[in-house]
Structures are given as C-alpha cells and as structure tokens.
XYZ file of C-alpha atoms in Angstrom:
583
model
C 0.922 -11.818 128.607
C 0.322 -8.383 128.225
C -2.911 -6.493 129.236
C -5.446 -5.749 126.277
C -5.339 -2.038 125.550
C -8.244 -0.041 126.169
C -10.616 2.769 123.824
C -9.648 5.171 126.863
C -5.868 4.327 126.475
C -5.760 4.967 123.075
C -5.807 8.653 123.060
C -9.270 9.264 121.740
C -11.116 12.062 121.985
C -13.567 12.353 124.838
C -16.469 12.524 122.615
C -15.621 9.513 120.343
C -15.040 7.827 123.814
C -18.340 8.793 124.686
C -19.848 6.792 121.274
C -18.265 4.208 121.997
C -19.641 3.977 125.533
C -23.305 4.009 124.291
C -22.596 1.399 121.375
C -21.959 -0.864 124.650
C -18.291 -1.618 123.118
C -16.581 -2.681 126.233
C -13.170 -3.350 124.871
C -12.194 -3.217 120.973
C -11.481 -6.304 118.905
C -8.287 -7.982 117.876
C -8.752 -5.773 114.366
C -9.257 -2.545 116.437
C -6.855 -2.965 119.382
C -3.729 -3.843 116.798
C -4.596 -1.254 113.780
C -6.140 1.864 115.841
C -3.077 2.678 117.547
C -0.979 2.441 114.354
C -3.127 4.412 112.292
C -3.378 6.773 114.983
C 0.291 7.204 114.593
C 0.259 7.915 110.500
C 1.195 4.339 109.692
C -0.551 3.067 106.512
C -1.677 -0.273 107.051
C -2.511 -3.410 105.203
C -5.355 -5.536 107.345
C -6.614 -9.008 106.649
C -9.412 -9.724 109.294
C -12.498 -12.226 109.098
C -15.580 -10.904 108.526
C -17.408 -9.922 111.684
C -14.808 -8.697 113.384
C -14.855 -5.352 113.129
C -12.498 -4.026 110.732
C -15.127 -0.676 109.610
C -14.489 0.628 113.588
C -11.061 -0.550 113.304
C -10.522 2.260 110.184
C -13.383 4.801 110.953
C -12.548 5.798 114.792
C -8.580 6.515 113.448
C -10.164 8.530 110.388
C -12.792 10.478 112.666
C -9.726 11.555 115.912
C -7.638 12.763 112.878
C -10.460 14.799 111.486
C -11.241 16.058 115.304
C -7.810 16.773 115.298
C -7.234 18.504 112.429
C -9.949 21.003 112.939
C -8.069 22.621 116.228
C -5.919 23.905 113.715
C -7.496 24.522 110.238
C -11.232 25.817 110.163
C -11.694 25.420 106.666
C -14.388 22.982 105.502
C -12.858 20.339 103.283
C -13.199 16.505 102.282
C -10.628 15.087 104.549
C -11.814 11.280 104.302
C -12.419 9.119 100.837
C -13.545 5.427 101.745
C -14.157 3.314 98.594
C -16.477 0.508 98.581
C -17.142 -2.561 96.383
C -21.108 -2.613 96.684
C -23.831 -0.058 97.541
C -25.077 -1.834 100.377
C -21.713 -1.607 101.793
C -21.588 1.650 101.517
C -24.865 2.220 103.313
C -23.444 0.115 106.235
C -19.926 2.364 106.419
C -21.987 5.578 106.712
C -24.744 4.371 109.362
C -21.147 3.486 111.463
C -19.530 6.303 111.084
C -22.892 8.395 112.185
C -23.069 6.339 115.279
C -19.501 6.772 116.064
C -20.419 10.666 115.452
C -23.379 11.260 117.336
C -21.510 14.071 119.903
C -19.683 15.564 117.208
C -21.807 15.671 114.115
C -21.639 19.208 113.603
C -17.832 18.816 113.205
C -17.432 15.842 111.364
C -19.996 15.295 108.406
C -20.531 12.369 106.007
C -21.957 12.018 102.819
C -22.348 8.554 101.304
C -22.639 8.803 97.274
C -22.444 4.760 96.785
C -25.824 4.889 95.143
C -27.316 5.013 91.460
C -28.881 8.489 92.317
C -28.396 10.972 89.363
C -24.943 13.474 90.107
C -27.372 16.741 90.097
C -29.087 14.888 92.890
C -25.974 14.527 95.015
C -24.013 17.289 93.534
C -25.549 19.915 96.838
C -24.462 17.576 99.312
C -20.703 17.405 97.692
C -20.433 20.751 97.892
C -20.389 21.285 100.846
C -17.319 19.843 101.515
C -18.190 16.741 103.864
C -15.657 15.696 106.391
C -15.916 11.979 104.941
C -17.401 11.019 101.525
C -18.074 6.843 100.940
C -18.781 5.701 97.837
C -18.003 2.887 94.675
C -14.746 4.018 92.410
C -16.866 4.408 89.307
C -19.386 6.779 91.166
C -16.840 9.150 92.860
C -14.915 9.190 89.700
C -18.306 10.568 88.028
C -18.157 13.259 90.701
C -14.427 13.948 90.487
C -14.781 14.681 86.416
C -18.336 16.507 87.060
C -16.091 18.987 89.337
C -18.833 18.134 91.972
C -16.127 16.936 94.252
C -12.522 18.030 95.158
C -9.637 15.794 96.657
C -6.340 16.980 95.199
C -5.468 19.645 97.747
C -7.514 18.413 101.161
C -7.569 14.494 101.322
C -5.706 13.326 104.155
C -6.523 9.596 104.372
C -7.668 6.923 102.081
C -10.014 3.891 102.683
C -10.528 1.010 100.523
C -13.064 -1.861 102.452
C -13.642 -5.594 101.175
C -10.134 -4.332 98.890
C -10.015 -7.996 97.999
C -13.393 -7.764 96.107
C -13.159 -4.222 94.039
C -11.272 -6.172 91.555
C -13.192 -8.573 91.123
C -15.836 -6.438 90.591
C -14.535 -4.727 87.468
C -13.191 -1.491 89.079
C -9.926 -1.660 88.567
C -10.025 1.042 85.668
C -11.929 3.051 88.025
C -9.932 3.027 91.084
C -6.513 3.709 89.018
C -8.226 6.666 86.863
C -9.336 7.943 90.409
C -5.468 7.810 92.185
C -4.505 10.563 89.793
C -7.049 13.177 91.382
C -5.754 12.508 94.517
C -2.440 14.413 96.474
C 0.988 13.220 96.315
C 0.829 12.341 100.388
C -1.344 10.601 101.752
C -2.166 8.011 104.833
C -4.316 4.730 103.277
C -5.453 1.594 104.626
C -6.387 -1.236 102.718
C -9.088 -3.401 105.078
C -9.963 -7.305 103.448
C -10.964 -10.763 104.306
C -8.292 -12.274 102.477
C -4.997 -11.478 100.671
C -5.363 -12.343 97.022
C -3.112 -11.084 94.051
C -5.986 -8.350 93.181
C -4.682 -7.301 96.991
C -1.173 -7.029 96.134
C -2.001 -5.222 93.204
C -3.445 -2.724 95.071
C -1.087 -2.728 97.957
C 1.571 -1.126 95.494
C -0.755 0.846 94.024
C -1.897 2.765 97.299
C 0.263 1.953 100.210
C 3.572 3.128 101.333
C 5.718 0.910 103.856
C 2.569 -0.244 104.873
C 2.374 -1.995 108.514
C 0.871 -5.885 107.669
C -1.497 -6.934 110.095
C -2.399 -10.869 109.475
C -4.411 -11.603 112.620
C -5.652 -14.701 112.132
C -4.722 -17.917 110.613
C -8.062 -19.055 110.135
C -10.768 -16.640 109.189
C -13.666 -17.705 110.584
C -14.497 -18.047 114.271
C -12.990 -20.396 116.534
C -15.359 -23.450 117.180
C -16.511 -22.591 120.634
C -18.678 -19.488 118.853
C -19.017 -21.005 115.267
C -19.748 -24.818 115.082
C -19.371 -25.899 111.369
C -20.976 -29.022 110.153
C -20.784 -30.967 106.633
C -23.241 -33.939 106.152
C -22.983 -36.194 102.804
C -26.145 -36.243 100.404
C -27.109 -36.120 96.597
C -29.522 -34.129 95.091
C -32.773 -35.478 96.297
C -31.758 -35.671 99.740
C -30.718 -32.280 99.828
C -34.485 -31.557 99.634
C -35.838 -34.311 101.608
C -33.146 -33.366 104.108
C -33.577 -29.526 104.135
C -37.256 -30.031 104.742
C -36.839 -32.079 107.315
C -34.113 -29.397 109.543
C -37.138 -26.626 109.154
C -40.349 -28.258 109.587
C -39.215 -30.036 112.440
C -37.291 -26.771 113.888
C -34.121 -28.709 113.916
C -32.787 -25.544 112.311
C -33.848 -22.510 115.120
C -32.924 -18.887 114.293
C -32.921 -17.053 111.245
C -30.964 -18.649 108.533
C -29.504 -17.614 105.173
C -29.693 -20.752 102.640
C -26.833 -20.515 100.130
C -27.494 -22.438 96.240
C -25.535 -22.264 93.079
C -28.057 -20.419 90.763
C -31.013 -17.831 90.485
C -33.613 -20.405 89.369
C -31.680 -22.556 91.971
C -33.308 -19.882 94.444
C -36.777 -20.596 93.325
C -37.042 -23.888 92.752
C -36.328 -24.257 96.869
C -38.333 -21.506 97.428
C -41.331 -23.393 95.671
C -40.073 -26.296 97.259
C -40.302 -24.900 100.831
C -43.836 -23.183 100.008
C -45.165 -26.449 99.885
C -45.227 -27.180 102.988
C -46.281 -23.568 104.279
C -42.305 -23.069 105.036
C -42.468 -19.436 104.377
C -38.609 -17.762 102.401
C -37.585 -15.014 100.231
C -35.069 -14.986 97.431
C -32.531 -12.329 97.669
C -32.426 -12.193 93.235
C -28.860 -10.478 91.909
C -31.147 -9.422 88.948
C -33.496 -7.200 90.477
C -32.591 -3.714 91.594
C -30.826 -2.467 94.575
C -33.787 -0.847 96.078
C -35.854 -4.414 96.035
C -33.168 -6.097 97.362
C -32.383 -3.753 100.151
C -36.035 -4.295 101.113
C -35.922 -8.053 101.465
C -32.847 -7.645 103.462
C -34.592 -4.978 105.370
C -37.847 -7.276 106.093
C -35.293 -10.476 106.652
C -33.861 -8.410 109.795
C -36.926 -6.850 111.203
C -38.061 -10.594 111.387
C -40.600 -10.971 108.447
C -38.744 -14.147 106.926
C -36.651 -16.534 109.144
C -34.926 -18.084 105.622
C -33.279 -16.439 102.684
C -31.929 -17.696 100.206
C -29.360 -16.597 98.002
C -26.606 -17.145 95.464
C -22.971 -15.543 95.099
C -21.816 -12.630 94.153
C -19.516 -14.769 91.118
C -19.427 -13.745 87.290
C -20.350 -10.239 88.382
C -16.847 -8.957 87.173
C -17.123 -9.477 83.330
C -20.486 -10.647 82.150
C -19.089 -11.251 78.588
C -16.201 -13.770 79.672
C -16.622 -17.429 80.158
C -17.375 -18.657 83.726
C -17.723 -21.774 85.535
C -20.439 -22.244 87.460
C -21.957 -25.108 89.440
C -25.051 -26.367 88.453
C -26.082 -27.169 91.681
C -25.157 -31.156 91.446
C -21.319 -30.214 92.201
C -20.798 -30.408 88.286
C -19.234 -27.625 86.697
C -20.386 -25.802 83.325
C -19.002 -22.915 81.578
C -20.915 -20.164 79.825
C -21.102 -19.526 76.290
C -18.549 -17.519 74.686
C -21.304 -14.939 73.643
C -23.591 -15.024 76.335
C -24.533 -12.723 78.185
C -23.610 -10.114 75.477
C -24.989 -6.504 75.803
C -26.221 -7.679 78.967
C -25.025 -5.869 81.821
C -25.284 -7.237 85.723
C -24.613 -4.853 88.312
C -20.899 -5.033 89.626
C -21.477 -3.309 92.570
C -23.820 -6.478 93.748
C -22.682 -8.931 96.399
C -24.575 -11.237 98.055
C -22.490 -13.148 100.750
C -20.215 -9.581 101.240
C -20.835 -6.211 101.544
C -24.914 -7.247 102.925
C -26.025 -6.108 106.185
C -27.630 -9.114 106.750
C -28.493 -8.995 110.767
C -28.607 -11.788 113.774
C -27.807 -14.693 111.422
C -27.724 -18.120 113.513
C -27.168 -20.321 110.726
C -26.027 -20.288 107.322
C -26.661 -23.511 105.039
C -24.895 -24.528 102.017
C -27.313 -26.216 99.890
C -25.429 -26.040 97.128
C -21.328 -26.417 97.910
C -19.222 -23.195 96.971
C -17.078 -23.218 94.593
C -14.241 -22.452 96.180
C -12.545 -22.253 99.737
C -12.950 -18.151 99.410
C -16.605 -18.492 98.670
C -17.021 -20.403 101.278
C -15.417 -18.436 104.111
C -17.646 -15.540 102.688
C -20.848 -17.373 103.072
C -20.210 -19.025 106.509
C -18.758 -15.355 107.524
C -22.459 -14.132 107.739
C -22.642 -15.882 110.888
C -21.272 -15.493 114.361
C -20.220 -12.381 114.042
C -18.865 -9.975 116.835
C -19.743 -12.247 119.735
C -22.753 -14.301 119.084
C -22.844 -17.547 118.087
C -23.832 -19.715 114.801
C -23.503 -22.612 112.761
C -23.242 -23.983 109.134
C -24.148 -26.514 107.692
C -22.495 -28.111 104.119
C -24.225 -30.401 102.095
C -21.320 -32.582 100.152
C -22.310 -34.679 96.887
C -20.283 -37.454 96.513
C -18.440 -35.269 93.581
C -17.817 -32.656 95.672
C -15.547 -34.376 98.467
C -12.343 -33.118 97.228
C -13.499 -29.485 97.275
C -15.259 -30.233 101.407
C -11.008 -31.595 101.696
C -9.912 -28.536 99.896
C -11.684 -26.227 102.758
C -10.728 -28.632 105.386
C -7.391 -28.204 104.936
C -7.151 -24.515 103.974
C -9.646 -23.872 107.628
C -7.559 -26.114 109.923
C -3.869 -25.139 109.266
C -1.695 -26.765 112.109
C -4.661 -27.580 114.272
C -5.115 -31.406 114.518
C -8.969 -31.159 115.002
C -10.930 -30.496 111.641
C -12.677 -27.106 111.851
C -15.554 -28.589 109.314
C -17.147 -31.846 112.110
C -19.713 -34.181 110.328
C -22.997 -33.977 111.152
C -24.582 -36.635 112.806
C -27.569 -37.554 111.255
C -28.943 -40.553 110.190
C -30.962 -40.440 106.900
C -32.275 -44.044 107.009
C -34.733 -42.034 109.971
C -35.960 -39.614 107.766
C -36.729 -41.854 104.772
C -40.646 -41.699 105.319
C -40.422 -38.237 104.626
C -39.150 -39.192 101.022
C -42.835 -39.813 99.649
C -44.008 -36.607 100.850
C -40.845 -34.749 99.592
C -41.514 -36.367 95.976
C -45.165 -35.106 95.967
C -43.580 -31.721 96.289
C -41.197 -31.674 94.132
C -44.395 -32.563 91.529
C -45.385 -29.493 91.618
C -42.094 -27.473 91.277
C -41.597 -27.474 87.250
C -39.413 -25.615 85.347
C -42.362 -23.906 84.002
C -43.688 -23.227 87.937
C -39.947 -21.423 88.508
C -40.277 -19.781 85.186
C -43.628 -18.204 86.205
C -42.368 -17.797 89.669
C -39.560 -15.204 88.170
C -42.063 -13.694 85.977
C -44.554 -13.067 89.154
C -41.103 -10.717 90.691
C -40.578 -9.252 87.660
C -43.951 -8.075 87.178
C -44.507 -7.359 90.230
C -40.849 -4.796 89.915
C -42.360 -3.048 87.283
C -45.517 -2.053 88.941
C -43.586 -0.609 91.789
C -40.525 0.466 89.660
C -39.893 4.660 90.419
C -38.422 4.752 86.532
C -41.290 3.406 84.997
C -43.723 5.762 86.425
C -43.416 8.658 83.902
C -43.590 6.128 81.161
C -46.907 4.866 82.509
C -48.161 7.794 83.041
C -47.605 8.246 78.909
C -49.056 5.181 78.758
C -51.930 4.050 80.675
C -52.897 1.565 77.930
C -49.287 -0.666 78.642
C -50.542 -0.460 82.923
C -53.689 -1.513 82.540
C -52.337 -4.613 80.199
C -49.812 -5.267 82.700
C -52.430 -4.746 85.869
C -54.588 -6.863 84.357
C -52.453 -9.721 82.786
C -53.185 -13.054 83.423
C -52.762 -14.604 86.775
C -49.451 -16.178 87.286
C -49.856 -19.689 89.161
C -45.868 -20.520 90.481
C -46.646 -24.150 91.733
C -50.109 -25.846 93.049
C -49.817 -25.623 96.955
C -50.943 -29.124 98.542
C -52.821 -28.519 102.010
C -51.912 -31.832 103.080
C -48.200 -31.387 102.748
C -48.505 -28.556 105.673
C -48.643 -31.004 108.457
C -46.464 -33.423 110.298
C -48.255 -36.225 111.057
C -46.879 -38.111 114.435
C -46.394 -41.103 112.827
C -43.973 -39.940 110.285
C -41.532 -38.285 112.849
C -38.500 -40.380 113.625
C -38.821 -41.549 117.867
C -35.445 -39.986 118.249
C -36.935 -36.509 116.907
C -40.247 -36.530 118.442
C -39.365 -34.980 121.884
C -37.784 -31.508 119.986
C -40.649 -31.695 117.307
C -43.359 -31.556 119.541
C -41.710 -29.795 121.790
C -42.646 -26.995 119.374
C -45.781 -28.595 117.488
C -47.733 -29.619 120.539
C -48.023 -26.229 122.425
C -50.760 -25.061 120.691
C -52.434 -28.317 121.187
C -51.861 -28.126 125.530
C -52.718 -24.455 125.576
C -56.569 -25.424 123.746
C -56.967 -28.941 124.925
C -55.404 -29.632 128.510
C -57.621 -26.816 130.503
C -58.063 -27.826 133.921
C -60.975 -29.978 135.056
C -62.613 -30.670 138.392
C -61.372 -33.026 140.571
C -62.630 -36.627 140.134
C -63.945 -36.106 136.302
C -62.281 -39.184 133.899
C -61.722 -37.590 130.779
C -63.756 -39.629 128.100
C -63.836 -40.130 124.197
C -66.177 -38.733 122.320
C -67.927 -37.007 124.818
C -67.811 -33.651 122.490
C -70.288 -35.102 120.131
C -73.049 -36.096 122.507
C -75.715 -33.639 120.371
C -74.766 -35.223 116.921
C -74.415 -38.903 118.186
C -72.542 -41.613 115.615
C -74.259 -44.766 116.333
C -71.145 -46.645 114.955
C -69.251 -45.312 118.023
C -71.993 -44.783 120.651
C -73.451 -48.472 119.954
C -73.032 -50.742 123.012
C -74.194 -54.254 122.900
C -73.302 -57.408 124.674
C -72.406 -60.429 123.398
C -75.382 -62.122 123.734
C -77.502 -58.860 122.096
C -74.887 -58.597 118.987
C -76.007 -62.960 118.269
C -79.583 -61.977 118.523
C -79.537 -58.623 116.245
C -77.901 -61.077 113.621
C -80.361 -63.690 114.129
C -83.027 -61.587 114.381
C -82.079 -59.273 110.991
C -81.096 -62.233 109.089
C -84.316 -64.485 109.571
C -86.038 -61.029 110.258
C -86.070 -59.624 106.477
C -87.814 -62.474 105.033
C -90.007 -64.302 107.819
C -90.613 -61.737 109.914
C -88.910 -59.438 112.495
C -90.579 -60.519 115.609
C -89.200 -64.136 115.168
C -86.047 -63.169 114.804
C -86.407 -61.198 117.790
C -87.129 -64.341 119.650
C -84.862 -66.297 118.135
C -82.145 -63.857 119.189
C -83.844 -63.298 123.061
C -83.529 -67.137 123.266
C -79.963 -66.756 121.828
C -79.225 -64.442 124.494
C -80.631 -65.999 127.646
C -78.901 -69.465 126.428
C-alpha cells in the first residue's frame, strides 16, 4: 500500500504550507489528498464526499496556489475565483476558510463574500475592487453581474459550486444557467457534493468538461469506530417520556442537535423540555438569517447544549404540493394553494450549509423522510476526527423507511451500520406520570403563544423596522407594551429527580452527576470520633414529634394518665401511669 501523500509533497506554496501548519492539519483527508493534486494539474473534477470531511480545503487550497501562481506573471487585479453556494451561512463558512488558509498572503489573494441580503450599493465598493475570490448564492451574484458591479467574462479562471447537490433543490436553477452565460468560454470547475443526485448530473453537463469522478466512499457517513448510530423503537408518547429521560438523567452528554418534522414540532419539545428546567433553543426556518445565525452563534460558544431543528424540505417551491411528516411517521401533503404569495427563503438550510460546531450527538425525534435527509442530519456529527452518535426514534409505521436507510448505509458490509439501542422502557415507566403532567401544560395555544413571543420579540430588534418606528412611536409603544405572552405554566416540582423514581440500573451515572453538589455542601470533614446524628441541625427550633423520647413504661402512663386525666383529674392519672410503669 502506498504512502499517503503529504501538503509539502503537493507542490504548494511555502506560505499556504505555512497555514496549513498553524491550522494543526497534519496530513490532508481522503477528499484533499485525491482531488488537490488533480486540480492542481487543471483537471475539472466531480467530488462526492460525506460531510465533515473536508471537501471546502479540498477546493480552496487548489483555487488559492493557482491564484499565487498566476500573479508571478500577470499583475493586474482581477476576479480569478467564483464559488457558488446554496445558503448564506454557507457562504460565511467558505470565506472564514479561505481567510485562514490566507493569513501569510492576504495582501495577494483577497476575498469578498456577497452571499448575504445586503443591498448591491452596499457591496458594490468591495466588487470593485476586483477580489481575488468572490463567494456568493447564484441569484445574488447574478444581481451583481447585471448591476455591472462585477466582471467575470474576461478574468475567471476557475469555478466552484459547494453542496451542488442542494442548489437545485433550492430553486436556483434559473439562476445558475442565466449566470454560465457571463462567464468565459474556458474554464477549470469543480462540482463538490454529499451525494450524486440527477440535479448533479444536470449540472455536471452543464459546467464540467471530462471531468475526473472522485466517489470516495461507499457509505457517507463515518465508519462506526468514530460515529456509533443507534435506532430504538417508540410511539409518540414515548418519544417524550423517553427524550426526557436521555437529558435529565445526562444519559445524553455533549451538545446535541434534536431533529423533528415541523416548526411547531420545534416548540412543542421545546415547551416540553422547559418543564423540567431542560434549557433548548429552536433554530425557526421562518425567522431571518441574522436571528438564526445568532442562535447558532450562542449554540457554539456553549449557551444551549440542545437545538432543535427541522429540515431544510419544501424550501424549493413554496407553491407546489409537498409531503411532509407530521411527526407520527404519517405523511400529509399541502394544499394546492397554500402557501401562495408566501415566500420562504431558499437560501435556508438547516441540517446543510450550518456551521453548527462540536456536535456529539444528533437525535432524530422525528424520523427523516428519506435516506438523504437522514445522512444530512446525522452528518452534523463526527466530523473531521471527533467522535459522535445518533440516535433514531422508529414508530412502528416507520420501520420500512429505518430498513430503507439500513440498507442504503450498509452496502456489502454484513454488520448493520444503524445498531439498536439497548434500552429497556419497562425501567423508565415511572417517569410516564410525570411526563403526562408536562405535556398538560404544552397546548396548542401554549406553542401558538410561544411563536408569537419570537416573533414579537424579532420585531423589536428587527434593523428594517427601525425607521418605521421611528415614524411611528404610537405602533412601539403598543407593541412594547402588549400583553404578556404566557407559553406554558412551568411546574417547580417537575425540575427534580427524585431517587426513588430513577431506575437501579441508572442510578450510579445519574448521581454520578446529581449528587456532587450534594458531597461538596454536605460531606465536609469532621473530627475524629464525632457519630454523625439526625436532626442535630434543628436543636434551636426543637420538633417535639421527633425529639420526644419515652420508654415503654412512660408512653402506658402518659395514656393513662391523659385519658383518666381530662375528666378526673391529672394527678391520678399520673399515678395511675407511675404505678403502670414501675409494674
């Protein structure tokens, strides 16, 4: 077996080596040691890589020696690099790469990224002039192409079109062919995706010419000694009771992104989880980019361990009829009118195109809807070299789709990629009570009002609106000083774990984590020879039920004695029960 080929056998330029070095990239990928070399030799390629494994390196360090080496020859400043993206975020993520992989030569290669929703006045300065390598959606540098704010036809050397699988899909195919006809007769392209669809083929002859295929890997997720994937069967009110009992009992470790079927699908759990001081955020398709790029931004610094999402699906045409799960594995399709004059924003994706960072585990709370989908989602995790795990729940109606990703994950491999999980449910079942207490309180209208609480909450902060406000005091103040919003009724007692309640087999990793804060206030060191004693906190405010001592004897007598005491007399009583006691 041949030796893997090195970054400094690859014919890189020194400083590019150098970035490399301080990103602590030892050795490159499978992606980057098979397509770099080829790219670096003009060949246009066609790559189908998992997710993770570093397929934006495996295009940008080709595209940035070129540029390096074009500029020995030609001084003139021009846009040399055009790298289309399906999503904003994406975008975001391609030029924050190719800046690190720049950092000793930035003066000589520039990028501009022009993915966002910005107005073209705004970026029309940095366009002109001239970046080395411009990133953006189709639709946006097609703006900039007609606007004359940006020039390919006579300087673009090389093409890039990431997640090519998804631009489709995501209605830009108008876009992207409108755009090939501002571009030069020759040039080198590479087309980088997680899988090969027909939308992939489509663009394959579009684009590429005698392109080189590279099909690394017959699965697409991670081997299972770095991603261990998990399916357990349950209907729809175990999925709660079940999901409650992975978190509060830290079964579940690690941040974790929580995957469901539907936006109100996303608050109702959230609600859910809030009951029992389990603290998430909901990472909502319908609010803006800017809000959502926050909540992934606070997910990865570490201010929520869960997040929970939906798909990116029915993005592409809001106006055609799509199925959708309804979250109990039974499919529905939209009306034929709705969502009319409604527009969602294509350039969304949830499970691709999201920086989401340092994922352990991804759960499927509600089962994707197809074996693509579900590669996505489970694709957040264990990427580059770390390690993770997913976790499936299956509905009883949904077995045939868990066999559909079975097969399609496993290939020729005997062993099942998707294991199931060994749990027993009979051990959780006193958990069911509290769960159903919980669930009390999460009403449609308490996820209605939950979604209204975002929303108003997006207008106050929205940039747009400020102008108008400013017009209008009268319409802030009435929104400032609506009503209260009350989501769901939080129940104090739901926020503990009583002992009791946790299964014997569980108890040692639940209090492993629940009992430290009880050993580091409780369990201080005492002198030697001192018995540690009930009650002895409470010797001030005495309970004479529990600091009563009596004999057997004295208990007979106090009877006596109160008994014949009340009527006759306490002092024969008293006798009576001295007597008693001697006897």
């Amino acid at each position: 077996m041949a030796d893997k080929l090195q970054f400094h056998e690859m014919g890189l330029d020194d400083r590019l080596l150098k970035a490399l070095a301080d990103l602590g990239w030892a050795q490159p990928t499978l992606i980057q040691e098979r397509a770099i070399p080829l790219a670096l030799e003009g060949k246009d390629l066609l790559a189908r890589a998992r997710t993770g494994s570093g397929k934006t390196a495996a295009y940008a360090v080709p595209v940035i020696q070129r540029i390096l080496a074009s500029k020995l020859n030609v001084r003139e400043q021009a846009v040399r690099a055009l790298i289309l993206v399906p999503t904003k975020e994406l975008g975001q993520q391609v030029q924050i790469m190719i800046r690190q992989l720049t950092a000793f030569c930035a003066r000589d290669v520039r990028v501009a990224d022009v993915s966002g929703k910005a107005d073209l006045s705004t970026q029309r300065p940095v366009l002109m002039e001239k970046p080395d390598v411009v990133v953006g959606t189709p639709s946006r540098v097609l703006a900039h192409l007609k606007a004359q704010n940006l020039v390919l036809h006579s300087s673009l050397e090389t093409l890039v079109i990431d997640e090519a699988d998804l631009l489709f899909s995501f209605g830009f195919e108008a876009d992207l062919k409108s755009l090939l006809c501002h571009l030069p007769k020759i040039y080198q392209s590479f087309l980088m995706s997680a899988t090969f669809s027909e939308d992939v083929e489509a663009l394959k002859e579009l684009v590429l010419h005698n392109p080189v295929i590279l099909k690394l890997q017959g699965s697409q997720l991670p081997d299972s000694s770095q991603l261990q994937q998990y399916s357990v069967q349950c209907e729809e009110e175990e999925k709660f009771l079940l999901i409650y009992t992975l978190l509060k009992l830290h079964l579940v470790q690690g941040k974790t992104l929580v995957f469901v079927g539907a936006v109100d699908r996303c608050y109702r759990l959230k609600l859910f989880l809030e009951q029992f001081s389990i603290p998430a955020c909901v990472l909502n398709s319908e609010l803006p980019v800017q809000s959502r790029c926050h909540i992934i931004t606070q997910f990865n610094q570490g201010f929520y361990d869960y997040i929970i999402a939906t798909d990116e699906q029915g993005l592409a045409d809001p106006t055609a009829p799509a199925q959708t799960t309804d979250g109990k594995g039974k499919k529905k399709k939209k009306k034929k009118n709705a969502g009319k004059g409604r527009v969602k924003d294509k350039e969304y994706g949830v499970s691709r195109g999201v920086d989401f960072q340092n994922v352990a585990n991804v759960i499927n709370f509600d089962f994707p809807d197809s074996v693509e989908s579900y590669i996505h989602r489970v694709g957040r995790t264990a990427r580059a070299d770390n390690l993770g795990s997913a976790l499936t729940f299956v509905t009883h109606t949904q077995l045939a789709l868990l066999k559909e990703v079975e097969d399609a994950l496993t290939g020729d491999n005997a062993e099942s990629a998707v294991k199931p999980f060994g749990f027993k449910m009979e051990e959780i079942e006193g958990f069911r009570y509290r769960c159903r207490d919980a669930m009390r309180s999460v009403t449609k209208q308490a996820v209605r009002e939950a979604r209204l609480k975002e929303i108003k909450q997006e207008l106050l902060n929205s940039e747009k609106l400020k102008t108008y406000f400013n017009d209008n005091p009268r319409d802030l103040q009435l929104l400032r000083h609506d009503k209260d919003l009350h989501p769901a009724i939080i129940k104090p007692h739901l926020k503990n774990v009583p002992d009791y309640l946790i299964p014997p087999m569980l108890r040692g990793v639940a209090n492993s984590f629940s009992g430290k804060r009880k050993r580091r206030r409780n369990d201080k060191p005492k002198p030697a020879g001192v018995i540690k004693t009930p009650f002895k906190k409470n010797l001030r405010g005495k309970n004479p039920l529990k600091t009563f001592r009596f004999t057997g004897g004295a208990s007979k007598g106090v009877g006596r004695g109160a008994s014949k005491g009340v009527g006759r007399g306490a002092s024969k009583g008293a006798g009576r029960g001295a007597k008693a006691g001697k006897h």
